[in-house]
PDB file of C-alpha atoms in Angstrom:
ATOM      1  CA  ALA K   1     112.504  98.965 114.560  1.00 51.00           C
ATOM      2  CA  GLY K   2     110.719  98.043 111.364  1.00 61.00           C
ATOM      3  CA  ARG K   3     108.413  95.106 111.028  1.00 69.00           C
ATOM      4  CA  THR K   4     107.861  93.127 107.864  1.00 73.00           C
ATOM      5  CA  VAL K   5     104.649  91.168 107.517  1.00 74.00           C
ATOM      6  CA  LEU K   6     103.925  88.928 104.567  1.00 73.00           C
ATOM      7  CA  PHE K   7     100.357  87.873 103.875  1.00 73.00           C
ATOM      8  CA  LEU K   8     100.227  84.929 101.533  1.00 72.00           C
ATOM      9  CA  PRO K   9      96.868  84.400  99.832  1.00 74.00           C
ATOM     10  CA  LEU K  10      96.757  80.612  99.609  1.00 74.00           C
ATOM     11  CA  ARG K  11      94.221  79.891  96.892  1.00 78.00           C
ATOM     12  CA  GLU K  12      94.877  76.167  96.724  1.00 80.00           C
ATOM     13  CA  PRO K  13      93.785  74.044  99.717  1.00 75.00           C
ATOM     14  CA  GLY K  14      96.952  71.930  99.683  1.00 83.00           C
ATOM     15  CA  LEU K  15      99.269  74.929 100.100  1.00 83.00           C
ATOM     16  CA  ALA K  16      98.081  75.716 103.640  1.00 75.00           C
ATOM     17  CA  ALA K  17      98.647  72.087 104.640  1.00 79.00           C
ATOM     18  CA  ALA K  18     102.132  72.052 103.077  1.00 84.00           C
ATOM     19  CA  ILE K  19     103.126  75.263 104.869  1.00 80.00           C
ATOM     20  CA  GLY K  20     101.673  73.829 108.081  1.00 76.00           C
ATOM     21  CA  ARG K  21     103.928  70.767 107.725  1.00 83.00           C
ATOM     22  CA  GLU K  22     106.980  72.996 107.228  1.00 82.00           C
ATOM     23  CA  MET K  23     106.030  74.994 110.332  1.00 76.00           C
ATOM     24  CA  GLU K  24     105.701  71.756 112.337  1.00 79.00           C
ATOM     25  CA  GLU K  25     109.199  70.762 111.182  1.00 82.00           C
ATOM     26  CA  LEU K  26     110.533  74.123 112.378  1.00 78.00           C
ATOM     27  CA  GLU K  27     108.756  73.672 115.724  1.00 76.00           C
ATOM     28  CA  THR K  28     110.367  70.272 116.306  1.00 77.00           C
ATOM     29  CA  GLN K  29     113.626  69.274 114.615  1.00 76.00           C
ATOM     30  CA  GLY K  30     114.331  72.631 113.001  1.00 76.00           C
ATOM     31  CA  ARG K  31     113.616  74.972 115.913  1.00 81.00           C
ATOM     32  CA  ALA K  32     117.339  75.552 116.584  1.00 81.00           C
ATOM     33  CA  THR K  33     117.428  77.262 113.164  1.00 81.00           C
ATOM     34  CA  MET K  34     115.887  80.322 114.846  1.00 81.00           C
ATOM     35  CA  LEU K  35     119.105  80.758 116.863  1.00 82.00           C
ATOM     36  CA  PHE K  36     121.020  81.624 113.711  1.00 81.00           C
ATOM     37  CA  LEU K  37     118.503  83.802 111.857  1.00 79.00           C
ATOM     38  CA  LYS K  38     119.573  87.081 113.435  1.00 74.00           C
ATOM     39  CA  ARG K  39     117.421  89.366 111.295  1.00 76.00           C
ATOM     40  CA  LEU K  40     114.320  87.150 111.452  1.00 78.00           C
ATOM     41  CA  GLN K  41     112.773  87.623 114.880  1.00 78.00           C
ATOM     42  CA  GLN K  42     109.566  85.644 114.562  1.00 83.00           C
ATOM     43  CA  ILE K  43     107.681  83.297 112.256  1.00 82.00           C
ATOM     44  CA  GLU K  44     103.918  83.170 112.652  1.00 81.00           C
ATOM     45  CA  LEU K  45     101.445  81.031 110.745  1.00 75.00           C
ATOM     46  CA  ALA K  46      97.836  82.104 111.306  1.00 74.00           C
ATOM     47  CA  PRO K  47      95.390  80.495 108.880  1.00 70.00           C
ATOM     48  CA  LEU K  48      91.902  82.003 109.012  1.00 69.00           C
ATOM     49  CA  GLY K  49      89.727  80.128 111.510  1.00 73.00           C
ATOM     50  CA  ALA K  50      92.558  77.833 112.621  1.00 75.00           C
ATOM     51  CA  ARG K  51      95.172  77.755 115.372  1.00 79.00           C
ATOM     52  CA  ALA K  52      97.913  80.385 115.063  1.00 82.00           C
ATOM     53  CA  ARG K  53     101.469  79.139 115.615  1.00 82.00           C
ATOM     54  CA  THR K  54     104.458  81.320 116.427  1.00 85.00           C
ATOM     55  CA  LEU K  55     108.159  80.457 116.564  1.00 85.00           C
ATOM     56  CA  ARG K  56     110.727  82.954 117.893  1.00 86.00           C
ATOM     57  CA  CYS K  57     114.089  83.176 119.607  1.00 86.00           C
ATOM     58  CA  GLU K  58     114.497  85.093 122.879  1.00 86.00           C
ATOM     59  CA  ALA K  59     117.779  86.094 124.459  1.00 84.00           C
ATOM     60  CA  GLY K  60     118.669  84.288 127.650  1.00 81.00           C
ATOM     61  CA  ALA K  61     119.751  85.787 130.946  1.00 79.00           C
ATOM     62  CA  ASP K  62     123.292  86.134 129.587  1.00 82.00           C
ATOM     63  CA  ASP K  63     125.140  86.058 126.265  1.00 79.00           C
ATOM     64  CA  ALA K  64     125.653  82.298 126.606  1.00 86.00           C
ATOM     65  CA  THR K  65     121.999  81.213 126.494  1.00 88.00           C
ATOM     66  CA  SER K  66     118.977  81.583 124.237  1.00 89.00           C
ATOM     67  CA  VAL K  67     115.467  80.179 124.312  1.00 89.00           C
ATOM     68  CA  VAL K  68     113.412  79.147 121.297  1.00 87.00           C
ATOM     69  CA  VAL K  69     109.733  79.695 122.102  1.00 88.00           C
ATOM     70  CA  VAL K  70     106.930  77.814 120.350  1.00 85.00           C
ATOM     71  CA  GLU K  71     103.416  79.163 120.941  1.00 88.00           C
ATOM     72  CA  GLU K  72     100.068  77.967 119.650  1.00 87.00           C
ATOM     73  CA  VAL K  73      96.767  79.801 120.149  1.00 87.00           C
ATOM     74  CA  ALA K  74      93.255  78.739 119.113  1.00 83.00           C
ATOM     75  CA  ALA K  75      91.414  80.955 116.626  1.00 77.00           C
ATOM     76  CA  ASP K  76      89.112  82.196 119.400  1.00 80.00           C
ATOM     77  CA  GLY K  77      92.074  82.837 121.724  1.00 75.00           C
ATOM     78  CA  ALA K  78      90.664  80.539 124.407  1.00 78.00           C
ATOM     79  CA  ASP K  79      93.227  77.736 124.315  1.00 83.00           C
ATOM     80  CA  ALA K  80      96.955  78.496 124.342  1.00 87.00           C
ATOM     81  CA  ARG K  81     100.134  76.415 124.552  1.00 88.00           C
ATOM     82  CA  ARG K  82     103.688  77.683 125.119  1.00 90.00           C
ATOM     83  CA  GLU K  83     106.870  75.626 125.016  1.00 88.00           C
ATOM     84  CA  GLU K  84     110.348  76.913 125.806  1.00 90.00           C
ATOM     85  CA  HIS K  85     113.431  75.142 124.487  1.00 88.00           C
ATOM     86  CA  PRO K  86     116.646  76.484 126.069  1.00 91.00           C
ATOM     87  CA  TYR K  87     120.025  76.318 124.361  1.00 91.00           C
ATOM     88  CA  ILE K  88     123.536  76.945 125.627  1.00 92.00           C
ATOM     89  CA  LEU K  89     125.604  78.941 123.159  1.00 90.00           C
ATOM     90  CA  HIS K  90     129.346  78.795 122.739  1.00 89.00           C
ATOM     91  CA  ARG K  91     130.839  81.694 120.799  1.00 87.00           C
ATOM     92  CA  HIS K  92     134.339  81.435 119.392  1.00 89.00           C
ATOM     93  CA  GLU K  93     136.205  84.150 117.500  1.00 89.00           C
ATOM     94  CA  VAL K  94     138.000  82.586 114.541  1.00 89.00           C
ATOM     95  CA  PRO K  95     140.863  84.541 112.933  1.00 87.00           C
ATOM     96  CA  ILE K  96     140.990  84.534 109.141  1.00 80.00           C
ATOM     97  CA  PRO K  97     144.427  85.226 107.641  1.00 75.00           C
ATOM     98  CA  SER K  98     144.405  88.165 105.243  1.00 68.00           C
ATOM     99  CA  THR K  99     145.736  85.963 102.437  1.00 64.00           C
ATOM    100  CA  VAL K 100     142.510  83.935 102.605  1.00 54.00           C
ATOM    101  CA  ALA K 101     140.071  86.849 103.078  1.00 51.00           C
ATOM    102  CA  ALA K 102     141.640  89.241 100.570  1.00 56.00           C
ATOM    103  CA  PRO K 103     145.144  88.522  99.212  1.00 58.00           C
ATOM    104  CA  ALA K 104     145.865  92.194  98.349  1.00 61.00           C
ATOM    105  CA  VAL K 105     144.950  93.480 101.842  1.00 59.00           C
ATOM    106  CA  SER K 106     147.365  93.270 104.755  1.00 59.00           C
ATOM    107  CA  ALA K 107     144.712  93.546 107.533  1.00 64.00           C
ATOM    108  CA  SER K 108     143.527  90.463 109.336  1.00 70.00           C
ATOM    109  CA  PHE K 109     139.880  89.499 109.714  1.00 79.00           C
ATOM    110  CA  SER K 110     137.904  87.337 112.085  1.00 85.00           C
ATOM    111  CA  THR K 111     134.466  85.791 112.221  1.00 86.00           C
ATOM    112  CA  GLN K 112     132.411  84.436 115.070  1.00 84.00           C
ATOM    113  CA  LEU K 113     131.542  80.752 115.176  1.00 86.00           C
ATOM    114  CA  VAL K 114     128.458  79.993 117.298  1.00 85.00           C
ATOM    115  CA  LEU K 115     127.636  76.478 118.485  1.00 88.00           C
ATOM    116  CA  ALA K 116     124.250  75.770 120.090  1.00 88.00           C
ATOM    117  CA  PHE K 117     123.580  72.851 122.434  1.00 90.00           C
ATOM    118  CA  PRO K 118     120.143  71.913 123.789  1.00 89.00           C
ATOM    119  CA  ALA K 119     120.143  72.600 127.531  1.00 89.00           C
ATOM    120  CA  ALA K 120     118.653  70.121 129.952  1.00 81.00           C
ATOM    121  CA  THR K 121     115.405  71.280 131.577  1.00 71.00           C
ATOM    122  CA  ALA K 122     113.655  70.017 134.695  1.00 64.00           C
ATOM    123  CA  ALA K 123     111.103  68.270 132.454  1.00 62.00           C
ATOM    124  CA  SER K 124     113.788  66.431 130.449  1.00 57.00           C
ATOM    125  CA  ALA K 125     115.971  65.488 133.429  1.00 53.00           C
TER     126      ALA K 125
END
């Protein structure tokens, strides 16, 4: 599988801080977003000389669970932190009448609706 890496030369000091704030938002309130970005496997922010942070979604033991993983590693690799945030997924096939999808076509269509619920962990119970 291909891998796309984007290196962003941040020439202004405030840009790195702004991107860092966005990454923190993804790590906290927005981490469930990773469940729905099927083609985006991982987001990593690694400023030179600073802590690298990674956010990714891993498949669970079955089709009904997923885990969003947040990792942080010091620049020297000595100090690392890993958090796992499990979610229960409910998938529902939704039929779309052909008159809505394409009025001139007689075939019916469907789409999958996915709902994600934070799962209780031993630490949160």
